PDB file of N, CA, C, O and CB in Angstrom:
ATOM      1  N   UNK A   1    -120.316 224.776  -2.994  1.00  0.00           N
ATOM      2  CA  UNK A   1    -119.859 224.059  -4.157  1.00  0.00           C
ATOM      3  C   UNK A   1    -119.924 222.552  -3.926  1.00  0.00           C
ATOM      4  O   UNK A   1    -120.271 221.802  -4.839  1.00  0.00           O
ATOM      5  CB  UNK A   1    -118.446 224.483  -4.514  1.00  0.00           C
ATOM      6  N   UNK A   2    -119.598 222.108  -2.729  1.00  0.00           N
ATOM      7  CA  UNK A   2    -119.636 220.666  -2.445  1.00  0.00           C
ATOM      8  C   UNK A   2    -121.051 220.128  -2.548  1.00  0.00           C
ATOM      9  O   UNK A   2    -121.256 219.003  -3.004  1.00  0.00           O
ATOM     10  CB  UNK A   2    -119.068 220.373  -1.051  1.00  0.00           C
ATOM     11  N   UNK A   3    -122.024 220.915  -2.130  1.00  0.00           N
ATOM     12  CA  UNK A   3    -123.412 220.463  -2.222  1.00  0.00           C
ATOM     13  C   UNK A   3    -123.794 220.233  -3.679  1.00  0.00           C
ATOM     14  O   UNK A   3    -124.443 219.237  -3.998  1.00  0.00           O
ATOM     15  CB  UNK A   3    -124.363 221.488  -1.573  1.00  0.00           C
ATOM     16  N   UNK A   4    -123.401 221.140  -4.559  1.00  0.00           N
ATOM     17  CA  UNK A   4    -123.736 221.005  -5.972  1.00  0.00           C
ATOM     18  C   UNK A   4    -123.097 219.765  -6.583  1.00  0.00           C
ATOM     19  O   UNK A   4    -123.732 219.070  -7.377  1.00  0.00           O
ATOM     20  CB  UNK A   4    -123.297 222.244  -6.736  1.00  0.00           C
ATOM     21  N   UNK A   5    -121.863 219.483  -6.225  1.00  0.00           N
ATOM     22  CA  UNK A   5    -121.185 218.293  -6.743  1.00  0.00           C
ATOM     23  C   UNK A   5    -121.855 217.038  -6.189  1.00  0.00           C
ATOM     24  O   UNK A   5    -122.050 216.065  -6.917  1.00  0.00           O
ATOM     25  CB  UNK A   5    -119.675 218.312  -6.377  1.00  0.00           C
ATOM     26  N   UNK A   6    -122.205 217.056  -4.911  1.00  0.00           N
ATOM     27  CA  UNK A   6    -122.855 215.904  -4.302  1.00  0.00           C
ATOM     28  C   UNK A   6    -124.218 215.607  -4.895  1.00  0.00           C
ATOM     29  O   UNK A   6    -124.608 214.446  -5.014  1.00  0.00           O
ATOM     30  CB  UNK A   6    -122.991 216.119  -2.832  1.00  0.00           C
ATOM     31  N   UNK A   7    -124.945 216.652  -5.269  1.00  0.00           N
ATOM     32  CA  UNK A   7    -126.262 216.470  -5.866  1.00  0.00           C
ATOM     33  C   UNK A   7    -126.137 215.807  -7.235  1.00  0.00           C
ATOM     34  O   UNK A   7    -127.030 215.066  -7.646  1.00  0.00           O
ATOM     35  CB  UNK A   7    -126.992 217.818  -5.986  1.00  0.00           C
ATOM     36  N   UNK A   8    -125.066 216.059  -7.928  1.00  0.00           N
ATOM     37  CA  UNK A   8    -124.860 215.463  -9.252  1.00  0.00           C
ATOM     38  C   UNK A   8    -124.262 214.065  -9.143  1.00  0.00           C
ATOM     39  O   UNK A   8    -124.738 213.138  -9.798  1.00  0.00           O
ATOM     40  CB  UNK A   8    -123.951 216.355 -10.102  1.00  0.00           C
ATOM     41  N   UNK A   9    -123.235 213.905  -8.330  1.00  0.00           N
ATOM     42  CA  UNK A   9    -122.513 212.638  -8.268  1.00  0.00           C
ATOM     43  C   UNK A   9    -123.256 211.595  -7.434  1.00  0.00           C
ATOM     44  O   UNK A   9    -123.168 210.405  -7.737  1.00  0.00           O
ATOM     45  CB  UNK A   9    -121.123 212.860  -7.697  1.00  0.00           C
ATOM     46  N   UNK A  10    -123.975 211.999  -6.405  1.00  0.00           N
ATOM     47  CA  UNK A  10    -124.661 211.064  -5.528  1.00  0.00           C
ATOM     48  C   UNK A  10    -125.642 210.150  -6.248  1.00  0.00           C
ATOM     49  O   UNK A  10    -125.531 208.931  -6.116  1.00  0.00           O
ATOM     50  CB  UNK A  10    -125.381 211.817  -4.472  1.00  0.00           C
ATOM     51  N   UNK A  11    -126.595 210.683  -7.003  1.00  0.00           N
ATOM     52  CA  UNK A  11    -127.522 209.805  -7.718  1.00  0.00           C
ATOM     53  C   UNK A  11    -126.846 208.951  -8.794  1.00  0.00           C
ATOM     54  O   UNK A  11    -127.264 207.820  -9.044  1.00  0.00           O
ATOM     55  CB  UNK A  11    -128.609 210.632  -8.350  1.00  0.00           C
ATOM     56  N   UNK A  12    -125.814 209.485  -9.423  1.00  0.00           N
ATOM     57  CA  UNK A  12    -125.089 208.694 -10.425  1.00  0.00           C
ATOM     58  C   UNK A  12    -124.402 207.514  -9.757  1.00  0.00           C
ATOM     59  O   UNK A  12    -124.486 206.385 -10.241  1.00  0.00           O
ATOM     60  CB  UNK A  12    -124.053 209.565 -11.174  1.00  0.00           C
ATOM     61  N   UNK A  13    -123.724 207.773  -8.650  1.00  0.00           N
ATOM     62  CA  UNK A  13    -123.037 206.706  -7.930  1.00  0.00           C
ATOM     63  C   UNK A  13    -124.045 205.683  -7.396  1.00  0.00           C
ATOM     64  O   UNK A  13    -123.819 204.478  -7.505  1.00  0.00           O
ATOM     65  CB  UNK A  13    -122.199 207.289  -6.773  1.00  0.00           C
ATOM     66  N   UNK A  14    -125.129 206.146  -6.834  1.00  0.00           N
ATOM     67  CA  UNK A  14    -126.150 205.235  -6.326  1.00  0.00           C
ATOM     68  C   UNK A  14    -126.765 204.389  -7.425  1.00  0.00           C
ATOM     69  O   UNK A  14    -127.049 203.210  -7.211  1.00  0.00           O
ATOM     70  CB  UNK A  14    -127.232 206.010  -5.621  1.00  0.00           C
ATOM     71  N   UNK A  15    -126.972 204.968  -8.593  1.00  0.00           N
ATOM     72  CA  UNK A  15    -127.530 204.222  -9.713  1.00  0.00           C
ATOM     73  C   UNK A  15    -126.589 203.156 -10.236  1.00  0.00           C
ATOM     74  O   UNK A  15    -127.022 202.057 -10.583  1.00  0.00           O
ATOM     75  CB  UNK A  15    -127.889 205.158 -10.821  1.00  0.00           C
ATOM     76  N   UNK A  16    -125.309 203.473 -10.296  1.00  0.00           N
ATOM     77  CA  UNK A  16    -124.339 202.487 -10.769  1.00  0.00           C
ATOM     78  C   UNK A  16    -124.141 201.351  -9.775  1.00  0.00           C
ATOM     79  O   UNK A  16    -123.881 200.216 -10.175  1.00  0.00           O
ATOM     80  CB  UNK A  16    -123.011 203.158 -11.047  1.00  0.00           C
ATOM     81  N   UNK A  17    -124.261 201.642  -8.488  1.00  0.00           N
ATOM     82  CA  UNK A  17    -124.008 200.628  -7.468  1.00  0.00           C
ATOM     83  C   UNK A  17    -125.250 199.859  -7.047  1.00  0.00           C
ATOM     84  O   UNK A  17    -125.135 198.833  -6.378  1.00  0.00           O
ATOM     85  CB  UNK A  17    -123.400 201.267  -6.270  1.00  0.00           C
ATOM     86  N   UNK A  18    -126.427 200.328  -7.421  1.00  0.00           N
ATOM     87  CA  UNK A  18    -127.663 199.664  -7.013  1.00  0.00           C
ATOM     88  C   UNK A  18    -127.827 198.334  -7.741  1.00  0.00           C
ATOM     89  O   UNK A  18    -127.563 198.233  -8.939  1.00  0.00           O
ATOM     90  CB  UNK A  18    -128.875 200.569  -7.283  1.00  0.00           C
ATOM     91  N   UNK A  19    -128.260 197.327  -7.012  1.00  0.00           N
ATOM     92  CA  UNK A  19    -128.529 195.980  -7.509  1.00  0.00           C
ATOM     93  C   UNK A  19    -127.351 195.406  -8.300  1.00  0.00           C
ATOM     94  O   UNK A  19    -127.486 195.090  -9.483  1.00  0.00           O
ATOM     95  CB  UNK A  19    -129.774 195.991  -8.378  1.00  0.00           C
ATOM     96  N   UNK A  20    -126.202 195.274  -7.644  1.00  0.00           N
ATOM     97  CA  UNK A  20    -125.016 194.803  -8.364  1.00  0.00           C
ATOM     98  C   UNK A  20    -125.115 193.360  -8.834  1.00  0.00           C
ATOM     99  O   UNK A  20    -124.473 193.001  -9.821  1.00  0.00           O
ATOM    100  CB  UNK A  20    -123.812 194.947  -7.493  1.00  0.00           C
ATOM    101  N   UNK A  21    -125.901 192.518  -8.161  1.00  0.00           N
ATOM    102  CA  UNK A  21    -126.023 191.115  -8.584  1.00  0.00           C
ATOM    103  C   UNK A  21    -126.712 191.002  -9.940  1.00  0.00           C
ATOM    104  O   UNK A  21    -126.380 190.121 -10.732  1.00  0.00           O
ATOM    105  CB  UNK A  21    -126.800 190.306  -7.536  1.00  0.00           C
ATOM    106  N   UNK A  22    -127.661 191.880 -10.209  1.00  0.00           N
ATOM    107  CA  UNK A  22    -128.359 191.855 -11.497  1.00  0.00           C
ATOM    108  C   UNK A  22    -127.613 192.649 -12.567  1.00  0.00           C
ATOM    109  O   UNK A  22    -127.585 192.247 -13.730  1.00  0.00           O
ATOM    110  CB  UNK A  22    -129.771 192.408 -11.339  1.00  0.00           C
ATOM    111  N   UNK A  23    -127.005 193.776 -12.178  1.00  0.00           N
ATOM    112  CA  UNK A  23    -126.334 194.627 -13.156  1.00  0.00           C
ATOM    113  C   UNK A  23    -124.936 194.144 -13.526  1.00  0.00           C
ATOM    114  O   UNK A  23    -124.493 194.339 -14.658  1.00  0.00           O
ATOM    115  CB  UNK A  23    -126.250 196.021 -12.629  1.00  0.00           C
ATOM    116  N   UNK A  24    -124.249 193.523 -12.593  1.00  0.00           N
ATOM    117  CA  UNK A  24    -122.889 193.030 -12.823  1.00  0.00           C
ATOM    118  C   UNK A  24    -122.788 191.571 -12.377  1.00  0.00           C
ATOM    119  O   UNK A  24    -122.079 191.273 -11.416  1.00  0.00           O
ATOM    120  CB  UNK A  24    -121.848 193.905 -12.067  1.00  0.00           C
ATOM    121  N   UNK A  25    -123.484 190.657 -13.056  1.00  0.00           N
ATOM    122  CA  UNK A  25    -123.515 189.264 -12.582  1.00  0.00           C
ATOM    123  C   UNK A  25    -122.162 188.570 -12.651  1.00  0.00           C
ATOM    124  O   UNK A  25    -121.925 187.609 -11.921  1.00  0.00           O
ATOM    125  CB  UNK A  25    -124.512 188.475 -13.386  1.00  0.00           C
ATOM    126  N   UNK A  26    -121.284 189.038 -13.508  1.00  0.00           N
ATOM    127  CA  UNK A  26    -119.958 188.431 -13.607  1.00  0.00           C
ATOM    128  C   UNK A  26    -119.162 188.610 -12.317  1.00  0.00           C
ATOM    129  O   UNK A  26    -118.419 187.718 -11.906  1.00  0.00           O
ATOM    130  CB  UNK A  26    -119.190 189.031 -14.781  1.00  0.00           C
ATOM    131  N   UNK A  27    -119.322 189.753 -11.694  1.00  0.00           N
ATOM    132  CA  UNK A  27    -118.564 190.065 -10.476  1.00  0.00           C
ATOM    133  C   UNK A  27    -119.331 189.745  -9.200  1.00  0.00           C
ATOM    134  O   UNK A  27    -118.750 189.249  -8.234  1.00  0.00           O
ATOM    135  CB  UNK A  27    -118.179 191.523 -10.472  1.00  0.00           C
ATOM    136  N   UNK A  28    -120.631 190.023  -9.190  1.00  0.00           N
ATOM    137  CA  UNK A  28    -121.416 189.916  -7.957  1.00  0.00           C
ATOM    138  C   UNK A  28    -122.552 188.908  -8.040  1.00  0.00           C
ATOM    139  O   UNK A  28    -123.396 188.870  -7.145  1.00  0.00           O
ATOM    140  CB  UNK A  28    -121.976 191.254  -7.602  1.00  0.00           C
ATOM    141  N   UNK A  29    -122.599 188.093  -9.083  1.00  0.00           N
ATOM    142  CA  UNK A  29    -123.718 187.179  -9.276  1.00  0.00           C
ATOM    143  C   UNK A  29    -123.823 186.085  -8.230  1.00  0.00           C
ATOM    144  O   UNK A  29    -124.921 185.598  -7.960  1.00  0.00           O
ATOM    145  CB  UNK A  29    -123.616 186.558 -10.610  1.00  0.00           C
ATOM    146  N   UNK A  30    -122.705 185.686  -7.633  1.00  0.00           N
ATOM    147  CA  UNK A  30    -122.713 184.600  -6.655  1.00  0.00           C
ATOM    148  C   UNK A  30    -122.722 185.077  -5.216  1.00  0.00           C
ATOM    149  O   UNK A  30    -122.633 184.259  -4.299  1.00  0.00           O
ATOM    150  CB  UNK A  30    -121.530 183.724  -6.870  1.00  0.00           C
ATOM    151  N   UNK A  31    -122.827 186.373  -4.994  1.00  0.00           N
ATOM    152  CA  UNK A  31    -122.822 186.919  -3.639  1.00  0.00           C
ATOM    153  C   UNK A  31    -124.269 186.976  -3.150  1.00  0.00           C
ATOM    154  O   UNK A  31    -125.065 187.792  -3.614  1.00  0.00           O
ATOM    155  CB  UNK A  31    -122.149 188.343  -3.594  1.00  0.00           C
ATOM    156  N   UNK A  32    -124.588 186.097  -2.210  1.00  0.00           N
ATOM    157  CA  UNK A  32    -125.978 185.941  -1.776  1.00  0.00           C
ATOM    158  C   UNK A  32    -126.537 187.180  -1.081  1.00  0.00           C
ATOM    159  O   UNK A  32    -127.693 187.537  -1.307  1.00  0.00           O
ATOM    160  CB  UNK A  32    -126.089 184.761  -0.849  1.00  0.00           C
ATOM    161  N   UNK A  33    -125.745 187.841  -0.244  1.00  0.00           N
ATOM    162  CA  UNK A  33    -126.295 188.992   0.480  1.00  0.00           C
ATOM    163  C   UNK A  33    -126.567 190.154  -0.455  1.00  0.00           C
ATOM    164  O   UNK A  33    -127.405 191.003  -0.149  1.00  0.00           O
ATOM    165  CB  UNK A  33    -125.341 189.431   1.587  1.00  0.00           C
ATOM    166  N   UNK A  34    -125.873 190.216  -1.600  1.00  0.00           N
ATOM    167  CA  UNK A  34    -126.168 191.276  -2.566  1.00  0.00           C
ATOM    168  C   UNK A  34    -127.446 190.977  -3.337  1.00  0.00           C
ATOM    169  O   UNK A  34    -128.114 191.895  -3.813  1.00  0.00           O
ATOM    170  CB  UNK A  34    -125.000 191.453  -3.540  1.00  0.00           C
ATOM    171  N   UNK A  35    -127.793 189.692  -3.464  1.00  0.00           N
ATOM    172  CA  UNK A  35    -129.074 189.333  -4.062  1.00  0.00           C
ATOM    173  C   UNK A  35    -130.219 189.632  -3.101  1.00  0.00           C
ATOM    174  O   UNK A  35    -131.285 190.093  -3.509  1.00  0.00           O
ATOM    175  CB  UNK A  35    -129.086 187.851  -4.459  1.00  0.00           C
ATOM    176  N   UNK A  36    -129.980 189.360  -1.810  1.00  0.00           N
ATOM    177  CA  UNK A  36    -131.026 189.573  -0.813  1.00  0.00           C
ATOM    178  C   UNK A  36    -131.234 191.058  -0.507  1.00  0.00           C
ATOM    179  O   UNK A  36    -132.363 191.506  -0.309  1.00  0.00           O
ATOM    180  CB  UNK A  36    -130.683 188.825   0.469  1.00  0.00           C
ATOM    181  N   UNK A  37    -130.142 191.811  -0.471  1.00  0.00           N
ATOM    182  CA  UNK A  37    -130.194 193.249  -0.177  1.00  0.00           C
ATOM    183  C   UNK A  37    -129.576 194.014  -1.350  1.00  0.00           C
ATOM    184  O   UNK A  37    -128.399 194.372  -1.291  1.00  0.00           O
ATOM    185  CB  UNK A  37    -129.443 193.581   1.166  1.00  0.00           C
ATOM    186  N   UNK A  38    -130.343 194.270  -2.412  1.00  0.00           N
ATOM    187  CA  UNK A  38    -129.758 194.858  -3.622  1.00  0.00           C
ATOM    188  C   UNK A  38    -129.300 196.307  -3.480  1.00  0.00           C
ATOM    189  O   UNK A  38    -128.528 196.792  -4.306  1.00  0.00           O
ATOM    190  CB  UNK A  38    -130.745 194.779  -4.724  1.00  0.00           C
ATOM    191  N   UNK A  39    -129.763 197.000  -2.450  1.00  0.00           N
ATOM    192  CA  UNK A  39    -129.371 198.401  -2.280  1.00  0.00           C
ATOM    193  C   UNK A  39    -128.396 198.605  -1.132  1.00  0.00           C
ATOM    194  O   UNK A  39    -128.196 199.733  -0.682  1.00  0.00           O
ATOM    195  CB  UNK A  39    -130.593 199.252  -2.054  1.00  0.00           C
ATOM    196  N   UNK A  40    -127.799 197.543  -0.662  1.00  0.00           N
ATOM    197  CA  UNK A  40    -126.837 197.652   0.433  1.00  0.00           C
ATOM    198  C   UNK A  40    -125.522 198.262  -0.028  1.00  0.00           C
ATOM    199  O   UNK A  40    -124.914 199.032   0.716  1.00  0.00           O
ATOM    200  CB  UNK A  40    -126.583 196.287   1.046  1.00  0.00           C
ATOM    201  N   UNK A  41    -125.067 197.940  -1.232  1.00  0.00           N
ATOM    202  CA  UNK A  41    -123.767 198.420  -1.685  1.00  0.00           C
ATOM    203  C   UNK A  41    -123.682 199.944  -1.763  1.00  0.00           C
ATOM    204  O   UNK A  41    -122.688 200.497  -1.293  1.00  0.00           O
ATOM    205  CB  UNK A  41    -123.455 197.833  -3.031  1.00  0.00           C
ATOM    206  N   UNK A  42    -124.661 200.661  -2.326  1.00  0.00           N
ATOM    207  CA  UNK A  42    -124.563 202.124  -2.304  1.00  0.00           C
ATOM    208  C   UNK A  42    -124.531 202.694  -0.884  1.00  0.00           C
ATOM    209  O   UNK A  42    -123.845 203.682  -0.624  1.00  0.00           O
ATOM    210  CB  UNK A  42    -125.727 202.728  -3.066  1.00  0.00           C
ATOM    211  N   UNK A  43    -125.267 202.074   0.023  1.00  0.00           N
ATOM    212  CA  UNK A  43    -125.273 202.546   1.403  1.00  0.00           C
ATOM    213  C   UNK A  43    -123.938 202.273   2.089  1.00  0.00           C
ATOM    214  O   UNK A  43    -123.459 203.108   2.856  1.00  0.00           O
ATOM    215  CB  UNK A  43    -126.406 201.886   2.182  1.00  0.00           C
ATOM    216  N   UNK A  44    -123.339 201.128   1.827  1.00  0.00           N
ATOM    217  CA  UNK A  44    -122.037 200.823   2.415  1.00  0.00           C
ATOM    218  C   UNK A  44    -120.942 201.744   1.881  1.00  0.00           C
ATOM    219  O   UNK A  44    -120.076 202.188   2.635  1.00  0.00           O
ATOM    220  CB  UNK A  44    -121.669 199.371   2.144  1.00  0.00           C
ATOM    221  N   UNK A  45    -120.982 202.027   0.585  1.00  0.00           N
ATOM    222  CA  UNK A  45    -120.006 202.960   0.009  1.00  0.00           C
ATOM    223  C   UNK A  45    -120.185 204.345   0.619  1.00  0.00           C
ATOM    224  O   UNK A  45    -119.200 205.012   0.936  1.00  0.00           O
ATOM    225  CB  UNK A  45    -120.152 203.028  -1.533  1.00  0.00           C
ATOM    226  N   UNK A  46    -121.418 204.781   0.787  1.00  0.00           N
ATOM    227  CA  UNK A  46    -121.686 206.066   1.413  1.00  0.00           C
ATOM    228  C   UNK A  46    -121.200 206.090   2.857  1.00  0.00           C
ATOM    229  O   UNK A  46    -120.668 207.103   3.313  1.00  0.00           O
ATOM    230  CB  UNK A  46    -123.174 206.380   1.357  1.00  0.00           C
ATOM    231  N   UNK A  47    -121.374 204.992   3.577  1.00  0.00           N
ATOM    232  CA  UNK A  47    -120.901 204.916   4.962  1.00  0.00           C
ATOM    233  C   UNK A  47    -119.380 205.022   5.028  1.00  0.00           C
ATOM    234  O   UNK A  47    -118.844 205.659   5.935  1.00  0.00           O
ATOM    235  CB  UNK A  47    -121.365 203.607   5.616  1.00  0.00           C
ATOM    236  N   UNK A  48    -118.688 204.410   4.085  1.00  0.00           N
ATOM    237  CA  UNK A  48    -117.219 204.506   4.055  1.00  0.00           C
ATOM    238  C   UNK A  48    -116.786 205.939   3.765  1.00  0.00           C
ATOM    239  O   UNK A  48    -115.857 206.444   4.396  1.00  0.00           O
ATOM    240  CB  UNK A  48    -116.627 203.544   2.991  1.00  0.00           C
ATOM    241  N   UNK A  49    -117.444 206.595   2.824  1.00  0.00           N
ATOM    242  CA  UNK A  49    -117.098 207.986   2.496  1.00  0.00           C
ATOM    243  C   UNK A  49    -117.342 208.894   3.700  1.00  0.00           C
ATOM    244  O   UNK A  49    -116.501 209.732   4.025  1.00  0.00           O
ATOM    245  CB  UNK A  49    -117.920 208.482   1.276  1.00  0.00           C
ATOM    246  N   UNK A  50    -118.484 208.732   4.359  1.00  0.00           N
ATOM    247  CA  UNK A  50    -118.782 209.563   5.524  1.00  0.00           C
ATOM    248  C   UNK A  50    -117.837 209.271   6.683  1.00  0.00           C
ATOM    249  O   UNK A  50    -117.440 210.190   7.400  1.00  0.00           O
ATOM    250  CB  UNK A  50    -120.222 209.350   5.965  1.00  0.00           C
ATOM    251  N   UNK A  51    -117.472 208.012   6.878  1.00  0.00           N
ATOM    252  CA  UNK A  51    -116.527 207.661   7.942  1.00  0.00           C
ATOM    253  C   UNK A  51    -115.150 208.240   7.677  1.00  0.00           C
ATOM    254  O   UNK A  51    -114.469 208.680   8.604  1.00  0.00           O
ATOM    255  CB  UNK A  51    -116.429 206.149   8.090  1.00  0.00           C
ATOM    256  N   UNK A  52    -114.739 208.242   6.423  1.00  0.00           N
ATOM    257  CA  UNK A  52    -113.458 208.853   6.055  1.00  0.00           C
ATOM    258  C   UNK A  52    -113.486 210.351   6.318  1.00  0.00           C
ATOM    259  O   UNK A  52    -112.514 210.910   6.826  1.00  0.00           O
ATOM    260  CB  UNK A  52    -113.130 208.581   4.574  1.00  0.00           C
ATOM    261  N   UNK A  53    -114.587 211.001   5.980  1.00  0.00           N
ATOM    262  CA  UNK A  53    -114.718 212.433   6.253  1.00  0.00           C
ATOM    263  C   UNK A  53    -114.706 212.712   7.751  1.00  0.00           C
ATOM    264  O   UNK A  53    -114.081 213.671   8.205  1.00  0.00           O
ATOM    265  CB  UNK A  53    -116.005 212.980   5.628  1.00  0.00           C
ATOM    266  N   UNK A  54    -115.398 211.873   8.517  1.00  0.00           N
ATOM    267  CA  UNK A  54    -115.423 212.036   9.967  1.00  0.00           C
ATOM    268  C   UNK A  54    -114.023 211.879  10.557  1.00  0.00           C
ATOM    269  O   UNK A  54    -113.619 212.666  11.413  1.00  0.00           O
ATOM    270  CB  UNK A  54    -116.383 211.023  10.603  1.00  0.00           C
ATOM    271  N   UNK A  55    -113.292 210.878  10.108  1.00  0.00           N
ATOM    272  CA  UNK A  55    -111.920 210.673  10.616  1.00  0.00           C
ATOM    273  C   UNK A  55    -111.018 211.834  10.221  1.00  0.00           C
ATOM    274  O   UNK A  55    -110.181 212.268  11.013  1.00  0.00           O
ATOM    275  CB  UNK A  55    -111.333 209.345  10.082  1.00  0.00           C
ATOM    276  N   UNK A  56    -111.179 212.333   9.016  1.00  0.00           N
ATOM    277  CA  UNK A  56    -110.383 213.483   8.585  1.00  0.00           C
ATOM    278  C   UNK A  56    -110.664 214.727   9.413  1.00  0.00           C
ATOM    279  O   UNK A  56    -109.749 215.475   9.759  1.00  0.00           O
ATOM    280  CB  UNK A  56    -110.647 213.776   7.127  1.00  0.00           C
ATOM    281  N   UNK A  57    -111.920 214.940   9.722  1.00  0.00           N
ATOM    282  CA  UNK A  57    -112.297 216.094  10.544  1.00  0.00           C
ATOM    283  C   UNK A  57    -111.800 215.903  11.976  1.00  0.00           C
ATOM    284  O   UNK A  57    -111.264 216.834  12.578  1.00  0.00           O
ATOM    285  CB  UNK A  57    -113.834 216.300  10.528  1.00  0.00           C
ATOM    286  N   UNK A  58    -111.976 214.707  12.519  1.00  0.00           N
ATOM    287  CA  UNK A  58    -111.604 214.464  13.909  1.00  0.00           C
ATOM    288  C   UNK A  58    -110.089 214.564  14.118  1.00  0.00           C
ATOM    289  O   UNK A  58    -109.637 215.149  15.102  1.00  0.00           O
ATOM    290  CB  UNK A  58    -112.102 213.091  14.350  1.00  0.00           C
ATOM    291  N   UNK A  59    -109.326 214.010  13.217  1.00  0.00           N
ATOM    292  CA  UNK A  59    -107.871 214.005  13.375  1.00  0.00           C
ATOM    293  C   UNK A  59    -107.177 215.185  12.699  1.00  0.00           C
ATOM    294  O   UNK A  59    -106.034 215.500  13.031  1.00  0.00           O
ATOM    295  CB  UNK A  59    -107.315 212.727  12.828  1.00  0.00           C
ATOM    296  N   UNK A  60    -107.855 215.840  11.753  1.00  0.00           N
ATOM    297  CA  UNK A  60    -107.201 216.890  10.976  1.00  0.00           C
ATOM    298  C   UNK A  60    -107.437 218.301  11.445  1.00  0.00           C
ATOM    299  O   UNK A  60    -106.620 219.182  11.177  1.00  0.00           O
ATOM    300  CB  UNK A  60    -107.626 216.795   9.597  1.00  0.00           C
ATOM    301  N   UNK A  61    -108.522 218.541  12.131  1.00  0.00           N
ATOM    302  CA  UNK A  61    -108.826 219.910  12.559  1.00  0.00           C
ATOM    303  C   UNK A  61    -108.234 220.167  13.940  1.00  0.00           C
ATOM    304  O   UNK A  61    -108.323 219.330  14.838  1.00  0.00           O
ATOM    305  CB  UNK A  61    -110.356 220.156  12.574  1.00  0.00           C
ATOM    306  N   UNK A  62    -107.650 221.299  14.084  1.00  0.00           N
ATOM    307  CA  UNK A  62    -107.107 221.692  15.385  1.00  0.00           C
ATOM    308  C   UNK A  62    -108.189 222.396  16.189  1.00  0.00           C
ATOM    309  O   UNK A  62    -108.957 223.195  15.653  1.00  0.00           O
ATOM    310  CB  UNK A  62    -105.864 222.610  15.219  1.00  0.00           C
ATOM    311  N   UNK A  63    -108.239 222.094  17.472  1.00  0.00           N
ATOM    312  CA  UNK A  63    -109.199 222.733  18.345  1.00  0.00           C
ATOM    313  C   UNK A  63    -108.653 224.093  18.775  1.00  0.00           C
ATOM    314  O   UNK A  63    -107.500 224.220  19.187  1.00  0.00           O
ATOM    315  CB  UNK A  63    -109.508 221.843  19.573  1.00  0.00           C
ATOM    316  N   UNK A  64    -109.505 225.092  18.668  1.00  0.00           N
ATOM    317  CA  UNK A  64    -109.102 226.438  19.032  1.00  0.00           C
ATOM    318  C   UNK A  64    -109.438 226.658  20.485  1.00  0.00           C
ATOM    319  O   UNK A  64    -110.545 226.362  20.936  1.00  0.00           O
ATOM    320  CB  UNK A  64    -109.785 227.496  18.137  1.00  0.00           C
ATOM    321  N   UNK A  65    -108.470 227.181  21.214  1.00  0.00           N
ATOM    322  CA  UNK A  65    -108.786 227.509  22.590  1.00  0.00           C
ATOM    323  C   UNK A  65    -107.785 227.094  23.547  1.00  0.00           C
ATOM    324  O   UNK A  65    -107.947 227.320  24.746  1.00  0.00           O
ATOM    325  CB  UNK A  65    -110.022 226.942  22.969  1.00  0.00           C
TER     326      UNK A  65
END
């Protein structure tokens, strides 16, 4: 089920976050690194989500044995 949700939400999230300097100039128009790297924001958001999942797994799962 998670794969199906990820397949739907992933491209939508990436599309909304891609090229924020051009799509949302009011908020991100003056941020130079977002102009230089327009696809960095979706990758950074994905890295935060994956890091949160990794921390949850590392600290939340009990080791059997």
